[in-house]
XYZ file of C-alpha atoms in Angstrom:
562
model
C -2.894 23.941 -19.653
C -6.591 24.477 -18.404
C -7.163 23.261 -15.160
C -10.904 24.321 -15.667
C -13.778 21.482 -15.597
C -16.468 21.740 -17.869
C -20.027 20.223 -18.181
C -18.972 16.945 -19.192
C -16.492 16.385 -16.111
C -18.843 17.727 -13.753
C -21.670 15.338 -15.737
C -18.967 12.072 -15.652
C -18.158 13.144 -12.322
C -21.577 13.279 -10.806
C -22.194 9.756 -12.497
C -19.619 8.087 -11.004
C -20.500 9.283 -7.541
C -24.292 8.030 -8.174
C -23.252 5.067 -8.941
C -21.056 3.888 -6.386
C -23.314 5.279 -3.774
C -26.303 3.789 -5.387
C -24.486 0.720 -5.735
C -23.114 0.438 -2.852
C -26.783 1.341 -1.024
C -28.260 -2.094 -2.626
C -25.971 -3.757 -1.768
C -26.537 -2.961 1.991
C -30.070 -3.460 1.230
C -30.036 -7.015 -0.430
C -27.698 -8.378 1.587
C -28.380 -6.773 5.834
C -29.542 -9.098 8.273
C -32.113 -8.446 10.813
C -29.648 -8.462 13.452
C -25.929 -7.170 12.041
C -23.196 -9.081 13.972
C -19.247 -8.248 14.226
C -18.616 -10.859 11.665
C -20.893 -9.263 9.345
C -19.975 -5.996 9.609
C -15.948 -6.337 9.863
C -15.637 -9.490 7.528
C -19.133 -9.488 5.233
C -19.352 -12.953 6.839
C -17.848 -14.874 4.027
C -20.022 -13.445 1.401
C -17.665 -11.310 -0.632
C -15.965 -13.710 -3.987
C -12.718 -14.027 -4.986
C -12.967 -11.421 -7.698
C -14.567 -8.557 -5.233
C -11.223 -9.752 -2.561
C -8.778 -9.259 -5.129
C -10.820 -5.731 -6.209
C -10.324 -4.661 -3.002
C -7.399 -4.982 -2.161
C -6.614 -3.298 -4.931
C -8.751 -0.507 -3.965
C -7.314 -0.315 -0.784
C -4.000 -0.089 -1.943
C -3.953 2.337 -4.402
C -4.164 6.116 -3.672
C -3.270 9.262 -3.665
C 0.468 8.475 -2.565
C 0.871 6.172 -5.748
C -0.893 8.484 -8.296
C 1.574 11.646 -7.144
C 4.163 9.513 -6.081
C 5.109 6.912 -7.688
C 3.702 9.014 -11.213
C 7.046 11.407 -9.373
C 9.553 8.645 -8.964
C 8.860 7.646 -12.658
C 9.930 10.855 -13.634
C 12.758 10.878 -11.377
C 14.348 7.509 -11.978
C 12.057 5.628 -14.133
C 10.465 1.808 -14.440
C 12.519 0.988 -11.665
C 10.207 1.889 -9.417
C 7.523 -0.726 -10.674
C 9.176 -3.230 -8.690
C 7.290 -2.300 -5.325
C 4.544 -3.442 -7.836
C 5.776 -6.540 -9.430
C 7.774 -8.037 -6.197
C 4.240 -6.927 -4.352
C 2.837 -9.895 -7.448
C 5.685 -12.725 -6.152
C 4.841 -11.335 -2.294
C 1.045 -11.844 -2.833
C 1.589 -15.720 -4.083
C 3.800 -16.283 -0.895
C 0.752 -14.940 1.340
C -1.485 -17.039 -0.366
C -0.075 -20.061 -0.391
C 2.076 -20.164 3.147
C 0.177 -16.648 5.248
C -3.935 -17.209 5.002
C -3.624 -20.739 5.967
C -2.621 -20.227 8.805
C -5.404 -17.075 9.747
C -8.163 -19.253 8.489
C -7.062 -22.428 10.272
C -6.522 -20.360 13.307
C -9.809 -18.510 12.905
C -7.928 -15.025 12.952
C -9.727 -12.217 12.400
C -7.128 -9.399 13.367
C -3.655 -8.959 13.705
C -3.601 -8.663 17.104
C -5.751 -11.532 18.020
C -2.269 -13.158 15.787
C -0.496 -12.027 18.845
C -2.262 -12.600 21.223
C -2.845 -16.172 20.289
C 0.764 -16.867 19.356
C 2.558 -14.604 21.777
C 0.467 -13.196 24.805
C -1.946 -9.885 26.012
C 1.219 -7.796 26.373
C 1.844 -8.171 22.761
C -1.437 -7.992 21.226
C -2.429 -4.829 23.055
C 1.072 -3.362 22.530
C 0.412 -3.805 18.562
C -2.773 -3.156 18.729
C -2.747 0.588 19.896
C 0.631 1.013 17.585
C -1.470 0.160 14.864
C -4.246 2.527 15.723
C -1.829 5.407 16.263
C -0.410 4.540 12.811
C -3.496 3.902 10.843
C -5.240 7.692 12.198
C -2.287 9.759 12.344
C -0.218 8.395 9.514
C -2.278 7.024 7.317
C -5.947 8.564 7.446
C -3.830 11.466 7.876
C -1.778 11.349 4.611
C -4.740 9.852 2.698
C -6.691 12.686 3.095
C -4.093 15.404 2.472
C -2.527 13.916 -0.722
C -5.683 13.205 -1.852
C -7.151 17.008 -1.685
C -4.028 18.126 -2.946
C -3.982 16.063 -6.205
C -7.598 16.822 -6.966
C -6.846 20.528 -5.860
C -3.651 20.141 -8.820
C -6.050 19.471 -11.311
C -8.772 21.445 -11.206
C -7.505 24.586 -9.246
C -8.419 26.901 -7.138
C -10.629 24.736 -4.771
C -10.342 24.475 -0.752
C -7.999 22.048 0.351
C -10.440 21.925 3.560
C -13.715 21.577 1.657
C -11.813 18.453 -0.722
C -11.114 16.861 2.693
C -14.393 16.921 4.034
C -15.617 15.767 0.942
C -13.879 12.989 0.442
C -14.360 12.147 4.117
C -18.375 12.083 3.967
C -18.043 10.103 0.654
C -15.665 7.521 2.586
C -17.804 7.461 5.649
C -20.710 6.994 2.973
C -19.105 3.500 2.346
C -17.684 2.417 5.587
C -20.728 2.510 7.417
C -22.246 -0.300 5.390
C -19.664 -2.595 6.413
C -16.954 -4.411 4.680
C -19.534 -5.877 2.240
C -20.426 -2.703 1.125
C -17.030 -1.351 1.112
C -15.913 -5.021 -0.741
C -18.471 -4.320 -3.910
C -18.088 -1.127 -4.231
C -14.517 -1.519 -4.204
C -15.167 -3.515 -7.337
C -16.741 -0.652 -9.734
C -13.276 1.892 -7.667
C -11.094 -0.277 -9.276
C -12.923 -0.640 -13.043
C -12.962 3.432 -12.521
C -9.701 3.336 -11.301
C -8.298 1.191 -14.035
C -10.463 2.911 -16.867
C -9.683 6.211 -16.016
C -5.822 5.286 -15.962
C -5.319 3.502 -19.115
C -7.654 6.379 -20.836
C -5.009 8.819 -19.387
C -1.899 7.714 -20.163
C -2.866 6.467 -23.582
C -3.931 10.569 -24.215
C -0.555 11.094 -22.828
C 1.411 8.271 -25.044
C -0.473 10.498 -28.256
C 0.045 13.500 -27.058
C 4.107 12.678 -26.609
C 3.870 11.201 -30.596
C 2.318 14.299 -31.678
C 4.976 16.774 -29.992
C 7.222 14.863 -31.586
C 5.925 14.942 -35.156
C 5.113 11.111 -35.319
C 1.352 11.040 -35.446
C -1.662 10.594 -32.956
C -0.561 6.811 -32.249
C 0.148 5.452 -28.481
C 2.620 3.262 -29.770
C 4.896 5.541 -31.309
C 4.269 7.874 -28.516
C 5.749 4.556 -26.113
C 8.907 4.057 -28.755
C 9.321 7.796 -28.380
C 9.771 7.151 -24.319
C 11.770 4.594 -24.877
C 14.332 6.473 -27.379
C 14.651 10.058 -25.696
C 14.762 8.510 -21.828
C 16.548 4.878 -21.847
C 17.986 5.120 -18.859
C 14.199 5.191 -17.532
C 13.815 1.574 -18.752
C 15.949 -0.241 -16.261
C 14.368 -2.085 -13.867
C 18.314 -2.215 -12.192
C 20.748 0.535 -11.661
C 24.289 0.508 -11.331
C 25.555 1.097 -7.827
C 26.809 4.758 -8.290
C 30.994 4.776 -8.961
C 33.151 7.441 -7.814
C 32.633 9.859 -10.612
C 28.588 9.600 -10.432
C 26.797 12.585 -10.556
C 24.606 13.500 -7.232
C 21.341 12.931 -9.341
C 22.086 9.724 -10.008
C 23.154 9.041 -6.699
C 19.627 10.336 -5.322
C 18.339 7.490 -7.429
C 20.288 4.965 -6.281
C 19.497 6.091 -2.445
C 15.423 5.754 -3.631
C 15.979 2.384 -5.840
C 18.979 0.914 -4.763
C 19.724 -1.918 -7.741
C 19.880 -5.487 -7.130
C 20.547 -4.944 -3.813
C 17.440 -3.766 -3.037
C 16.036 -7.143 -3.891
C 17.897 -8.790 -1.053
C 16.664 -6.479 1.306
C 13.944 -3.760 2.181
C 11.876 -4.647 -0.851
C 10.897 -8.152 0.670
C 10.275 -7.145 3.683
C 8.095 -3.713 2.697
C 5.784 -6.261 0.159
C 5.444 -9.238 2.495
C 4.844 -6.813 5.703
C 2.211 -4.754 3.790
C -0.088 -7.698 2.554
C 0.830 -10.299 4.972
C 0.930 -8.706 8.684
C -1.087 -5.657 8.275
C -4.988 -5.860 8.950
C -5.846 -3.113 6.239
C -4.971 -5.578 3.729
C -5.461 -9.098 5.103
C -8.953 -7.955 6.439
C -10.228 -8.321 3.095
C -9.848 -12.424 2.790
C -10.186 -13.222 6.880
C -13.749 -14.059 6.084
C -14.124 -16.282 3.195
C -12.789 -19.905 2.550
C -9.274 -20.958 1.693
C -10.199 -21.482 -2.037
C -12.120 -18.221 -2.426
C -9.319 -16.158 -0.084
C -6.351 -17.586 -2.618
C -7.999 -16.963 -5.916
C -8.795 -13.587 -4.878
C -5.168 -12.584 -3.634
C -3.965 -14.285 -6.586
C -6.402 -12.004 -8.637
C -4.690 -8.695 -7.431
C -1.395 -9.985 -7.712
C -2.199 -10.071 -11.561
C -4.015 -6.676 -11.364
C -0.297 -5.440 -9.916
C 1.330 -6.253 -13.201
C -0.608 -3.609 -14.658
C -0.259 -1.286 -12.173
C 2.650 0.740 -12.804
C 1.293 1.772 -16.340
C -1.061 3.693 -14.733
C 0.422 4.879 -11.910
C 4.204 5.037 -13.274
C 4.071 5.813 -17.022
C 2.665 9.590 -17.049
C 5.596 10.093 -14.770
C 8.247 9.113 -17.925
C 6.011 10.949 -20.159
C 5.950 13.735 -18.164
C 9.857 13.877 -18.273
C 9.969 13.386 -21.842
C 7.753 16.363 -22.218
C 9.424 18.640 -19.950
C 12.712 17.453 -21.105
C 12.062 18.856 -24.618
C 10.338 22.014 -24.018
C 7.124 20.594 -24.479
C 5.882 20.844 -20.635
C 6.395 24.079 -19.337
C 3.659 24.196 -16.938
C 5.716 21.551 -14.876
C 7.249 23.743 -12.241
C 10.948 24.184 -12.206
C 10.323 19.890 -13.398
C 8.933 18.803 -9.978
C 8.840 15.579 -10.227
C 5.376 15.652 -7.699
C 4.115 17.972 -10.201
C 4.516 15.425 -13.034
C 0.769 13.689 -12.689
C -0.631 16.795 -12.669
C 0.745 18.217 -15.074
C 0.219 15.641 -17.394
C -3.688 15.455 -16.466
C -4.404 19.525 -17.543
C -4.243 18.554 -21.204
C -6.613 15.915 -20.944
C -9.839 17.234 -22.942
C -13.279 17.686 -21.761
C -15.130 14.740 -20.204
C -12.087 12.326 -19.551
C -10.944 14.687 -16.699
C -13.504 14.431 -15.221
C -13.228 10.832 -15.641
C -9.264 10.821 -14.193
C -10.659 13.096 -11.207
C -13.510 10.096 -10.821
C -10.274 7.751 -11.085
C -7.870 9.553 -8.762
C -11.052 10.004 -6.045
C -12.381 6.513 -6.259
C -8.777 5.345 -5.005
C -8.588 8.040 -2.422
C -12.131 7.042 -0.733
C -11.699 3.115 -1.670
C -8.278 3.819 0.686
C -9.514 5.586 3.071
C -12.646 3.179 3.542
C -10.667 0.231 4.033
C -8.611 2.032 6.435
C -11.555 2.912 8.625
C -12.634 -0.306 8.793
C -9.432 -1.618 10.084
C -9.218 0.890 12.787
C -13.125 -0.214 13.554
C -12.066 -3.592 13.839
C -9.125 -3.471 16.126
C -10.561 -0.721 18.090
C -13.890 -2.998 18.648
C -12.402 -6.550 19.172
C -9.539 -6.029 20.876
C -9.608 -3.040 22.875
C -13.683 -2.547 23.807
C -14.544 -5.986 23.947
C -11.475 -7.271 25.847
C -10.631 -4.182 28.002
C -13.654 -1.661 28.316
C -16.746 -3.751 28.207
C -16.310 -7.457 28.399
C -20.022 -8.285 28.525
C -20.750 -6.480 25.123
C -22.945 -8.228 22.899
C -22.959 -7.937 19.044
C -25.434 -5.106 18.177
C -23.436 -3.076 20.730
C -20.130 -3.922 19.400
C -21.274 -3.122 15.671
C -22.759 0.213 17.123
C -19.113 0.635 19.013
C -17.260 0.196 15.303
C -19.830 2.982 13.395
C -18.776 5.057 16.355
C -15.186 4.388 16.136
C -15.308 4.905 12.293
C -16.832 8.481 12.894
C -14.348 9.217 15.742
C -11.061 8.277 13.692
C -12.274 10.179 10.453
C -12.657 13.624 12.625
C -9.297 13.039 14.383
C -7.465 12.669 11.150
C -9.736 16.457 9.911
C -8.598 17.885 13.009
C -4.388 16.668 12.027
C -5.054 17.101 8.917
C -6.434 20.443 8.560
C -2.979 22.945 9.119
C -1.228 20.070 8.134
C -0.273 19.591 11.906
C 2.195 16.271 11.178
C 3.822 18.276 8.407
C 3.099 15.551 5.901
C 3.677 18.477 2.714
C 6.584 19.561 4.345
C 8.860 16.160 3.453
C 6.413 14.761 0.729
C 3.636 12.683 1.349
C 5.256 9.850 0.042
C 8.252 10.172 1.650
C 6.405 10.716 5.155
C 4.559 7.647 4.438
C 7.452 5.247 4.272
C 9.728 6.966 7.037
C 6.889 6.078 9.508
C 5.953 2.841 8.024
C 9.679 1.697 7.629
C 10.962 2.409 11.147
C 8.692 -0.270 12.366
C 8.347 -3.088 9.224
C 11.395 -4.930 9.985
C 10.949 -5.511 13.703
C 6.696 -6.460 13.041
C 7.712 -8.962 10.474
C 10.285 -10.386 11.736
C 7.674 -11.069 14.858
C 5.188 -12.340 12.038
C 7.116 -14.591 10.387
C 9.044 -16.508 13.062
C 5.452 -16.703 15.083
C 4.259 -18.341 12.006
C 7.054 -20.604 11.040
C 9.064 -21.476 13.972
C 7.802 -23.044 16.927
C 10.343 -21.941 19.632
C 10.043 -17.943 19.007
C 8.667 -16.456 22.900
C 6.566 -13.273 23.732
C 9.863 -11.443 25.217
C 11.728 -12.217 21.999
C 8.324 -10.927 20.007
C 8.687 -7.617 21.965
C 12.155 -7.378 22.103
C 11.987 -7.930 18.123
C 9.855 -5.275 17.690
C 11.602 -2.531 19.968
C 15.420 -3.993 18.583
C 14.192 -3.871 14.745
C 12.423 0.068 15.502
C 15.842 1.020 17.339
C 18.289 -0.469 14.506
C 16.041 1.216 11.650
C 16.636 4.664 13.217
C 20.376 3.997 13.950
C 20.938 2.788 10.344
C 19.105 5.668 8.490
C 20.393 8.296 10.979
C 23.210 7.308 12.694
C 25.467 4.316 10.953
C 27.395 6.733 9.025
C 28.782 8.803 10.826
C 29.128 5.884 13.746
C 30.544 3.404 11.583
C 32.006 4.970 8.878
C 30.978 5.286 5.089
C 32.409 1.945 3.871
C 31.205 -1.177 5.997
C 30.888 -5.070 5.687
C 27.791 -4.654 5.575
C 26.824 -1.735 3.419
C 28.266 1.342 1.597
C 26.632 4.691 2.533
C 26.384 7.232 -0.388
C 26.619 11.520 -0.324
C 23.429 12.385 -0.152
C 23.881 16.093 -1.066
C 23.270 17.562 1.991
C 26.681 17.240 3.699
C 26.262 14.150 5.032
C 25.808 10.527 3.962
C 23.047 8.078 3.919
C 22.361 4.489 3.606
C 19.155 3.443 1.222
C 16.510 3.540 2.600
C 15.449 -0.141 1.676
C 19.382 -1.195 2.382
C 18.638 -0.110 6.267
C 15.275 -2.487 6.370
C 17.268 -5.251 5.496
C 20.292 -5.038 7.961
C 17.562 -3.920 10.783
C 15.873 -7.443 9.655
C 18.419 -9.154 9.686
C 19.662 -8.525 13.000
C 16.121 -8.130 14.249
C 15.682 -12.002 13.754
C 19.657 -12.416 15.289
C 17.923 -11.072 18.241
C 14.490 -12.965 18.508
C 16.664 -16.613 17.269
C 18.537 -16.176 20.346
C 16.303 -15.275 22.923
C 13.648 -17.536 21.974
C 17.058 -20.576 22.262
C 16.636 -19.757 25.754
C 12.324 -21.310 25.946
C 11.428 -24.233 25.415
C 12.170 -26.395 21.837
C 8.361 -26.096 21.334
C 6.366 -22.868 22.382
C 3.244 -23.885 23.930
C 1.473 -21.374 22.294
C 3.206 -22.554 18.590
C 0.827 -22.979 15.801
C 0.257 -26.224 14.369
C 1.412 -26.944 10.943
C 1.252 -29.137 8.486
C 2.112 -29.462 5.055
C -1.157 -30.300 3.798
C -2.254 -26.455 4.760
C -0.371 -25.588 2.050
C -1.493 -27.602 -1.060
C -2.790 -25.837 -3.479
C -5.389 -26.645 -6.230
C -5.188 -26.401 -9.992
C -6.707 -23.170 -10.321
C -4.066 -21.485 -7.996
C -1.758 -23.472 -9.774
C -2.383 -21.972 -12.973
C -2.567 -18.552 -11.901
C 0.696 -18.454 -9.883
C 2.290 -20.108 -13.300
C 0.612 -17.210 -15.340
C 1.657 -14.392 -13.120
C 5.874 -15.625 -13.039
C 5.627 -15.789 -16.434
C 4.458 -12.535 -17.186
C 6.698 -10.858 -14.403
C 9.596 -12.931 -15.945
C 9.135 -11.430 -19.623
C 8.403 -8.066 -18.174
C 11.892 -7.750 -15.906
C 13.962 -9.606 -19.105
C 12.278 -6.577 -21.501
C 13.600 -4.058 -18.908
C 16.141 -5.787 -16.609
């Protein structure tokens, strides 16, 4: 494998960059008013179309952490990991059809404001410096550092610090312009993106049919897959008997079967794009029409998803499997993208690198902005400086942008939160996951049911953070392996563990117990209860026809690999 980059990737490379900057400079130009206000600069004022929304989000959601990891969990248990893509397809049509009515009727622009206009201050400012914490020193964070060290995999012998601050100044690049900047150019991240992913693992698919004496043809290279790993094409697995192995066990704690669809996997999709302002951002500031089709769009982009960032994982394992991989590391399954990348041949890595960076800095611009946003509405406008007016306030979010980028340098640079210690991926979900159940369960029964209180809202979120640490830490050993409520499995280590997604549900679960029962205790209708009705959620032809499209396609794809 030759990790070195040639004329051609440096050229494709260089032309990438140009473009997005250039692109993403006229935009700014055209479309700037004489006087930038919040709306503009945090929302693009309504401007941005459905198929730049659905681009973005996109964007936003693919990175580093999906390219390394879920490219690893392919080659450790398979397609089954593709269904925190596909559910994310069925999550998407439940937030546009039941969640962004309710924002845009409500005229919400950030998840706190959610709060504080359902619940109360306590809540909203609670929430909102949670989120901050989480977006800097988890996410920014992990962005960053996964993202160096996958370029650093492929073309070698480059400074981790000098990738960072690269990728930062391209980011900040972006994020200054505001979100109409960051929504366009999000547009050509994802074509790149895309391109640069299907051109890889279709070089991979050939590469496995010629190791395997069966010509330079994709196809075979897929039925070649599909005939030395089939147990990698189940989207279910078995719960683990008493005579499974440990590996497969390991699975099992990552992807737990069908159970998993009863559970965590819900409440990780619907708590990602419906109650997190790094997502839902993206739609706030169009119309209902506009917002739907463009969720809608990116729920049909997520189909497509895991052959880009799951397949070279399976390949990879073929490879490796047979003798054909060496260069994989003792088979490091974190390795596997990498790895698979080197024998890409002049020109098209540089096009993967342009691929694997414009997810990085479309990421890690979206991510900014959200930490702009909250940090400017509602913490400096409601608690610093009341009486600031709009050029101030957009002047306040630049600042903030440029604050929260350095921060996350400063952790990032010695790897201060340990984030390649446990795995990027890993790291990203412990933190995340501790605090889903308990913020969507608050979500959800603010939205939907009129008698839920600010104390149960609070209590909610501290009972569903408590009960996710007790059942991924503690519930074994407290309660035993074999429960009513869940079997824990040897994790190798000398101990026993639950799943992972397994604990989100039962912390859900009793997280909404909680909340049902306080909130008994108010009033049978919360004053501060949204008002619904069913024509909010109506829907018109067009979104119609592409929630029909998208259940069938998800429906052939799981009966192919159930």
């Amino acid at each position: 494998m030759n990790k070195a980059l040639v004329f051609a990737d440096y050229a494709v490379f260089v032309v990438y960059f140009f473009i997005v900057a250039g692109y993403g400079y006229w935009v700014y130009q055209r479309k700037k008013k004489a006087v930038t206000d919040t709306k503009d600069f945090f929302l693009a004022e309504g401007s941005l179309t459905w198929w730049a929304i659905g681009a973005s989000l996109i964007a936003s959601n693919i990175s580093a952490e999906q390219f390394i990891g879920m490219s690893g969990e392919g080659y450790f248990v398979g397609i089954a990991v593709a269904a925190y893509e596909w559910i994310a397809a069925i999550a998407l049509i439940i937030i546009a059809v039941w969640f962004i009515p309710i924002y845009l009727k409500n005229k919400i622009y950030t998840m706190p404001q959610f709060l504080k206009t359902r619940y109360n201050e306590t809540v909203a400012l609670i929430m909102a410096v949670f989120w901050l914490f989480l977006y800097i020193f988890v996410n920014l964070t992990s962005i960053l550092y996964l993202g160096a060290v996958a370029i650093n995999g492929l073309v070698g012998g480059e400074s981790l610090h000098m990738l960072m601050i690269g990728l930062a100044v391209f980011a900040l690049v972006i994020t200054l312009g505001g979100m109409k900047v960051i929504g366009y150019t999000d547009v050509i991240q994802v074509g790149v993106l895309i391109i640069g992913g299907l051109a890889t693992i279709y070089l991979a698919l050939v590469m496995v049919s010629e190791k395997f004496g069966m010509g330079s043809s994709a196809i075979e290279g897929f039925g070649v897959l599909m005939r030395e790993a089939p147990d990698h094409f189940h989207m279910i697995l078995s719960k683990p008997g008493p005579d499974a192995s440990q590996e497969y066990i390991n699975k099992y704690l990552v992807l737990p079967g069908i159970a998993m669809y009863f559970a965590g996997q819900w409440i990780v999709n619907l708590n990602y794009w419906g109650c997190n302002q790094y997502i839902t951002q993206r739609a706030l500031g169009a119309d209902l029409q506009t917002a739907r089709t463009g969720i809608l769009f990116a729920g049909l982009i997520k189909l497509m998803m895991p052959v880009i960032v799951m397949l070279p994982g399976i390949a990879a394992y073929v490879l490796y499997k047979n003798g054909h991989l060496p260069q994989l590391e003792g088979g490091s399954k974190d390795g596997a993208y990498s790895a698979i990348l080197g024998f890409l041949p002049s020109g098209l890595k540089g096009l993967s690198i342009a691929a694997l960076t414009a997810a990085i800095v479309a990421s890690l611009a979206g991510k900014l902005n959200s930490i702009s946003t909250i940090f400017t509405l509602d913490i400096y406008k409601k608690y610093i400086k009341t009486s600031a007016d709009e050029t101030g306030m957009v002047w306040v979010g630049r600042v903030t942008v440029l604050g929260a980028m350095v921060l996350a340098l400063i952790f990032t640079w010695k790897d201060l939160l340990g984030i390649g210690g446990e795995g990027g991926f890993t790291f990203i979900q412990k933190y995340t996951g501790f605090i889903s159940p308990g913020v969507f369960a608050m979500f959800i029964l603010g939205m939907f049911w009129k008698r839920t209180t600010g104390a149960a809202a609070i209590a909610g979120v501290i009972t569903g953070f408590v009960l996710s640490v007790f059942f991924n830490q503690f519930a074994p050993e407290v309660l035993g392996h074999e429960t009513l409520f869940y079997t824990a499995f040897p994790n190798g280590k000398g101990g026993f563990e639950i799943p992972f997604l397994i604990c989100m549900g039962l912390s859900f679960f009793f997280t909404m117990a909680v909340m049902i029962v306080m909130s008994l205790a108010g009033p049978k209708v919360n004053p501060k209860a949204f008002a619904i009705d069913a024509s909010m959620f109506k829907v018109s032809a067009t979104t119609q026809v592409l929630i029909i499209v998208t259940l069938l396609l998800l429906t052939a794809l799981y009966v192919k690999f159930w």
